[in-house]
PDB file of C-alpha atoms in Angstrom:
ATOM      1  CA  MET A   1     107.476  12.290 213.353  1.00 90.00           C
ATOM      2  CA  TRP A   2     109.960  14.421 215.140  1.00 87.00           C
ATOM      3  CA  GLU A   3     112.523  13.586 212.508  1.00 90.00           C
ATOM      4  CA  LYS A   4     110.061  14.478 209.759  1.00 88.00           C
ATOM      5  CA  ARG A   5     109.409  17.739 211.457  1.00 90.00           C
ATOM      6  CA  GLU A   6     113.144  18.430 211.750  1.00 91.00           C
ATOM      7  CA  GLU A   7     113.619  17.536 208.099  1.00 91.00           C
ATOM      8  CA  GLU A   8     110.788  19.870 207.167  1.00 90.00           C
ATOM      9  CA  TRP A   9     112.301  22.590 209.292  1.00 91.00           C
ATOM     10  CA  GLU A  10     115.608  21.864 207.691  1.00 92.00           C
ATOM     11  CA  ARG A  11     114.093  22.216 204.219  1.00 91.00           C
ATOM     12  CA  GLU A  12     112.269  25.359 205.268  1.00 92.00           C
ATOM     13  CA  LYS A  13     115.487  26.695 206.724  1.00 93.00           C
ATOM     14  CA  ALA A  14     117.369  25.836 203.531  1.00 93.00           C
ATOM     15  CA  ALA A  15     114.588  27.457 201.475  1.00 93.00           C
ATOM     16  CA  ARG A  16     114.740  30.522 203.706  1.00 93.00           C
ATOM     17  CA  ASP A  17     118.544  30.604 203.409  1.00 93.00           C
ATOM     18  CA  ARG A  18     118.293  30.215 199.623  1.00 93.00           C
ATOM     19  CA  LEU A  19     115.621  32.900 199.476  1.00 92.00           C
ATOM     20  CA  MET A  20     117.668  35.128 201.776  1.00 92.00           C
ATOM     21  CA  ASN A  21     120.746  34.570 199.583  1.00 94.00           C
ATOM     22  CA  GLU A  22     118.707  35.408 196.480  1.00 94.00           C
ATOM     23  CA  VAL A  23     117.378  38.549 198.171  1.00 94.00           C
ATOM     24  CA  LEU A  24     120.898  39.504 199.292  1.00 95.00           C
ATOM     25  CA  VAL A  25     122.330  38.835 195.836  1.00 95.00           C
ATOM     26  CA  GLY A  26     119.490  40.847 194.256  1.00 94.00           C
ATOM     27  CA  ARG A  27     119.951  43.636 196.765  1.00 95.00           C
ATOM     28  CA  GLN A  28     123.705  43.597 196.217  1.00 95.00           C
ATOM     29  CA  ARG A  29     123.119  43.755 192.444  1.00 96.00           C
ATOM     30  CA  GLN A  30     120.724  46.701 192.918  1.00 96.00           C
ATOM     31  CA  ILE A  31     123.291  48.476 195.083  1.00 97.00           C
ATOM     32  CA  GLN A  32     126.021  47.861 192.492  1.00 96.00           C
ATOM     33  CA  GLU A  33     123.746  49.102 189.705  1.00 96.00           C
ATOM     34  CA  LYS A  34     122.875  52.155 191.764  1.00 96.00           C
ATOM     35  CA  MET A  35     126.580  52.726 192.486  1.00 96.00           C
ATOM     36  CA  GLU A  36     127.327  52.354 188.776  1.00 96.00           C
ATOM     37  CA  LEU A  37     124.578  54.869 187.923  1.00 96.00           C
ATOM     38  CA  ASN A  38     125.949  57.260 190.533  1.00 97.00           C
ATOM     39  CA  ARG A  39     129.478  56.806 189.165  1.00 96.00           C
ATOM     40  CA  ARG A  40     128.256  57.526 185.613  1.00 96.00           C
ATOM     41  CA  ALA A  41     126.258  60.507 186.834  1.00 96.00           C
ATOM     42  CA  GLN A  42     129.384  61.822 188.618  1.00 96.00           C
ATOM     43  CA  GLU A  43     131.465  61.288 185.487  1.00 96.00           C
ATOM     44  CA  GLU A  44     128.875  63.113 183.401  1.00 96.00           C
ATOM     45  CA  SER A  45     128.706  65.840 186.024  1.00 96.00           C
ATOM     46  CA  ILE A  46     132.495  66.145 185.954  1.00 97.00           C
ATOM     47  CA  LYS A  47     132.490  66.236 182.135  1.00 96.00           C
ATOM     48  CA  TYR A  48     129.699  68.827 182.156  1.00 97.00           C
ATOM     49  CA  ARG A  49     131.585  70.920 184.732  1.00 97.00           C
ATOM     50  CA  GLU A  50     134.802  70.624 182.708  1.00 97.00           C
ATOM     51  CA  GLN A  51     132.873  71.657 179.596  1.00 97.00           C
ATOM     52  CA  LEU A  52     131.417  74.650 181.462  1.00 97.00           C
ATOM     53  CA  ILE A  53     134.872  75.605 182.723  1.00 97.00           C
ATOM     54  CA  LYS A  54     136.255  75.309 179.198  1.00 97.00           C
ATOM     55  CA  GLU A  55     133.425  77.459 177.786  1.00 97.00           C
ATOM     56  CA  LEU A  56     133.935  79.987 180.575  1.00 97.00           C
ATOM     57  CA  GLU A  57     137.656  80.181 179.817  1.00 97.00           C
ATOM     58  CA  GLU A  58     136.887  80.593 176.100  1.00 97.00           C
ATOM     59  CA  ALA A  59     134.383  83.341 176.910  1.00 97.00           C
ATOM     60  CA  LYS A  60     136.970  85.053 179.141  1.00 97.00           C
ATOM     61  CA  GLU A  61     139.565  84.808 176.377  1.00 97.00           C
ATOM     62  CA  LEU A  62     137.095  86.162 173.829  1.00 97.00           C
ATOM     63  CA  THR A  63     136.200  89.033 176.166  1.00 97.00           C
ATOM     64  CA  ARG A  64     139.886  89.748 176.763  1.00 97.00           C
ATOM     65  CA  ARG A  65     140.559  89.823 173.006  1.00 97.00           C
ATOM     66  CA  GLU A  66     137.547  92.069 172.409  1.00 97.00           C
ATOM     67  CA  LYS A  67     138.738  94.468 175.127  1.00 97.00           C
ATOM     68  CA  GLU A  68     142.220  94.386 173.638  1.00 97.00           C
ATOM     69  CA  GLN A  69     140.809  95.201 170.194  1.00 97.00           C
ATOM     70  CA  GLU A  70     138.701  97.998 171.678  1.00 97.00           C
ATOM     71  CA  GLU A  71     141.786  99.418 173.378  1.00 97.00           C
ATOM     72  CA  GLU A  72     143.715  99.200 170.114  1.00 97.00           C
ATOM     73  CA  LEU A  73     140.869 100.991 168.321  1.00 96.00           C
ATOM     74  CA  LYS A  74     140.739 103.665 171.024  1.00 97.00           C
ATOM     75  CA  THR A  75     144.492 104.100 170.793  1.00 97.00           C
ATOM     76  CA  ALA A  76     144.324 104.314 166.999  1.00 96.00           C
ATOM     77  CA  ARG A  77     141.473 106.845 167.169  1.00 97.00           C
ATOM     78  CA  ARG A  78     143.334 108.891 169.776  1.00 97.00           C
ATOM     79  CA  ARG A  79     146.477 108.867 167.630  1.00 97.00           C
ATOM     80  CA  GLU A  80     144.444 109.842 164.574  1.00 97.00           C
ATOM     81  CA  LEU A  81     142.829 112.717 166.463  1.00 97.00           C
ATOM     82  CA  GLU A  82     146.207 113.819 167.805  1.00 97.00           C
ATOM     83  CA  ALA A  83     147.597 113.712 164.262  1.00 96.00           C
ATOM     84  CA  GLN A  84     144.642 115.771 163.020  1.00 97.00           C
ATOM     85  CA  VAL A  85     145.151 118.308 165.810  1.00 97.00           C
ATOM     86  CA  LEU A  86     148.861 118.465 165.033  1.00 97.00           C
ATOM     87  CA  GLN A  87     148.125 118.838 161.312  1.00 97.00           C
ATOM     88  CA  ARG A  88     145.640 121.618 162.057  1.00 97.00           C
ATOM     89  CA  ARG A  89     148.182 123.388 164.276  1.00 97.00           C
ATOM     90  CA  LEU A  90     150.822 123.084 161.582  1.00 96.00           C
ATOM     91  CA  GLN A  91     148.399 124.474 159.013  1.00 96.00           C
ATOM     92  CA  GLU A  92     147.540 127.362 161.337  1.00 96.00           C
ATOM     93  CA  GLN A  93     151.237 128.043 161.927  1.00 96.00           C
ATOM     94  CA  GLU A  94     151.910 127.937 158.188  1.00 96.00           C
ATOM     95  CA  GLU A  95     148.954 130.262 157.590  1.00 96.00           C
ATOM     96  CA  GLN A  96     150.231 132.661 160.272  1.00 96.00           C
ATOM     97  CA  GLN A  97     153.723 132.501 158.778  1.00 96.00           C
ATOM     98  CA  ARG A  98     152.297 133.141 155.297  1.00 95.00           C
ATOM     99  CA  ARG A  99     150.308 136.122 156.628  1.00 95.00           C
ATOM    100  CA  ARG A 100     153.380 137.513 158.381  1.00 95.00           C
ATOM    101  CA  GLU A 101     155.384 137.132 155.182  1.00 95.00           C
ATOM    102  CA  GLU A 102     152.610 138.804 153.169  1.00 94.00           C
ATOM    103  CA  GLU A 103     152.408 141.606 155.718  1.00 94.00           C
ATOM    104  CA  GLU A 104     156.190 141.988 155.612  1.00 94.00           C
ATOM    105  CA  GLU A 105     156.119 142.031 151.797  1.00 93.00           C
ATOM    106  CA  GLU A 106     153.265 144.529 151.823  1.00 93.00           C
ATOM    107  CA  SER A 107     155.051 146.662 154.381  1.00 93.00           C
ATOM    108  CA  SER A 108     158.252 146.446 152.355  1.00 93.00           C
ATOM    109  CA  ALA A 109     156.353 147.338 149.162  1.00 92.00           C
ATOM    110  CA  ARG A 110     154.703 150.318 150.931  1.00 93.00           C
ATOM    111  CA  GLN A 111     158.050 151.445 152.240  1.00 94.00           C
ATOM    112  CA  ARG A 112     159.637 151.103 148.779  1.00 94.00           C
ATOM    113  CA  CYS A 113     156.659 152.924 147.284  1.00 92.00           C
ATOM    114  CA  GLN A 114     156.998 155.726 149.836  1.00 94.00           C
ATOM    115  CA  GLU A 115     160.698 155.955 149.038  1.00 93.00           C
ATOM    116  CA  LEU A 116     159.891 156.188 145.323  1.00 92.00           C
ATOM    117  CA  VAL A 117     157.256 158.838 146.021  1.00 92.00           C
ATOM    118  CA  GLN A 118     159.776 160.801 148.041  1.00 92.00           C
ATOM    119  CA  GLN A 119     162.385 160.385 145.299  1.00 90.00           C
ATOM    120  CA  GLU A 120     159.877 161.508 142.673  1.00 88.00           C
ATOM    121  CA  ALA A 121     158.804 164.446 144.816  1.00 89.00           C
ATOM    122  CA  LYS A 122     162.451 165.411 145.329  1.00 90.00           C
ATOM    123  CA  ARG A 123     163.178 165.069 141.606  1.00 87.00           C
ATOM    124  CA  MET A 124     160.154 167.144 140.737  1.00 88.00           C
ATOM    125  CA  ALA A 125     161.180 169.759 143.260  1.00 87.00           C
ATOM    126  CA  GLU A 126     164.684 169.870 141.783  1.00 86.00           C
ATOM    127  CA  GLN A 127     163.760 169.633 138.057  1.00 86.00           C
ATOM    128  CA  GLY A 128     160.360 171.177 138.063  1.00 76.00           C
ATOM    129  CA  TYR A 129     157.127 169.978 136.458  1.00 68.00           C
ATOM    130  CA  ARG A 130     157.226 168.317 133.027  1.00 68.00           C
ATOM    131  CA  PRO A 131     153.982 167.840 131.185  1.00 66.00           C
ATOM    132  CA  ARG A 132     153.021 164.278 130.335  1.00 63.00           C
ATOM    133  CA  VAL A 133     151.797 162.989 127.037  1.00 61.00           C
ATOM    134  CA  GLY A 134     150.106 159.566 126.899  1.00 60.00           C
ATOM    135  CA  GLY A 135     151.033 158.751 130.500  1.00 55.00           C
ATOM    136  CA  ARG A 136     154.764 159.520 130.158  1.00 55.00           C
ATOM    137  CA  ALA A 137     156.789 162.604 130.682  1.00 55.00           C
ATOM    138  CA  VAL A 138     157.857 164.400 127.523  1.00 51.00           C
ATOM    139  CA  GLY A 139     161.374 163.361 126.734  1.00 52.00           C
ATOM    140  CA  GLN A 140     161.232 160.175 128.861  1.00 52.00           C
ATOM    141  CA  PRO A 141     161.652 156.696 127.340  1.00 47.00           C
ATOM    142  CA  VAL A 142     158.606 154.463 126.839  1.00 43.00           C
ATOM    143  CA  HIS A 143     158.584 151.504 129.249  1.00 43.00           C
ATOM    144  CA  LEU A 144     156.864 149.058 126.847  1.00 42.00           C
ATOM    145  CA  GLY A 145     153.861 148.404 129.059  1.00 43.00           C
ATOM    146  CA  LEU A 146     155.873 147.360 132.082  1.00 40.00           C
ATOM    147  CA  PRO A 147     154.328 148.176 135.433  1.00 46.00           C
ATOM    148  CA  TRP A 148     155.695 151.388 136.940  1.00 45.00           C
ATOM    149  CA  HIS A 149     157.658 149.547 139.628  1.00 46.00           C
ATOM    150  CA  MET A 150     159.534 147.539 136.982  1.00 43.00           C
ATOM    151  CA  GLY A 151     160.732 150.648 135.179  1.00 43.00           C
ATOM    152  CA  ASP A 152     162.920 153.327 136.693  1.00 44.00           C
ATOM    153  CA  GLY A 153     160.047 154.498 138.924  1.00 44.00           C
ATOM    154  CA  LEU A 154     160.702 158.136 138.068  1.00 44.00           C
ATOM    155  CA  THR A 155     158.032 158.600 135.416  1.00 43.00           C
ATOM    156  CA  GLN A 156     155.017 158.764 137.731  1.00 43.00           C
ATOM    157  CA  THR A 157     153.362 162.016 138.676  1.00 43.00           C
ATOM    158  CA  GLN A 158     152.451 162.871 142.221  1.00 42.00           C
ATOM    159  CA  SER A 159     148.751 162.712 141.358  1.00 42.00           C
ATOM    160  CA  SER A 160     149.007 159.103 140.107  1.00 45.00           C
ATOM    161  CA  LEU A 161     151.169 157.788 142.979  1.00 44.00           C
ATOM    162  CA  PRO A 162     148.424 157.514 145.585  1.00 46.00           C
ATOM    163  CA  LEU A 163     146.496 155.254 143.200  1.00 45.00           C
ATOM    164  CA  ILE A 164     149.494 152.926 142.842  1.00 53.00           C
ATOM    165  CA  CYS A 165     150.958 153.010 146.341  1.00 59.00           C
ATOM    166  CA  PRO A 166     148.693 151.775 149.077  1.00 59.00           C
TER     167      PRO A 166
END
């Protein structure tokens, strides 16, 4: 009976050992599966992080290029404005130069006119008054419609000079 009992205990022990081994093997398999899932999750996390880093770098590069383009546009606009300002200054200088030249020409023409008036007045004082017929002095050549300053300048009367000379 004792031997039967020991055999039964032995069988129970063997069954317990087998069951324990099955539980340990199952638990070990669960742990390995869990470790494998964790490893995959870490790999995916690493890939996701790498993807985020890559996208961040691309966004930084895009931002850098956009800033660079903006700076280039600002520089181009500034240069264009500077060129416009320079052009305007040059135009103003040319306009001032043209005005000075016109004033000098006008002054020179007035001075020449005054000289001609003085010459005519002197001639009239020396030669006396000659009556005019048709806008020319009697005995003077016809100037063929040329303006008075293109002729000899001596055929104008004192009364007509102020109308011609400014």
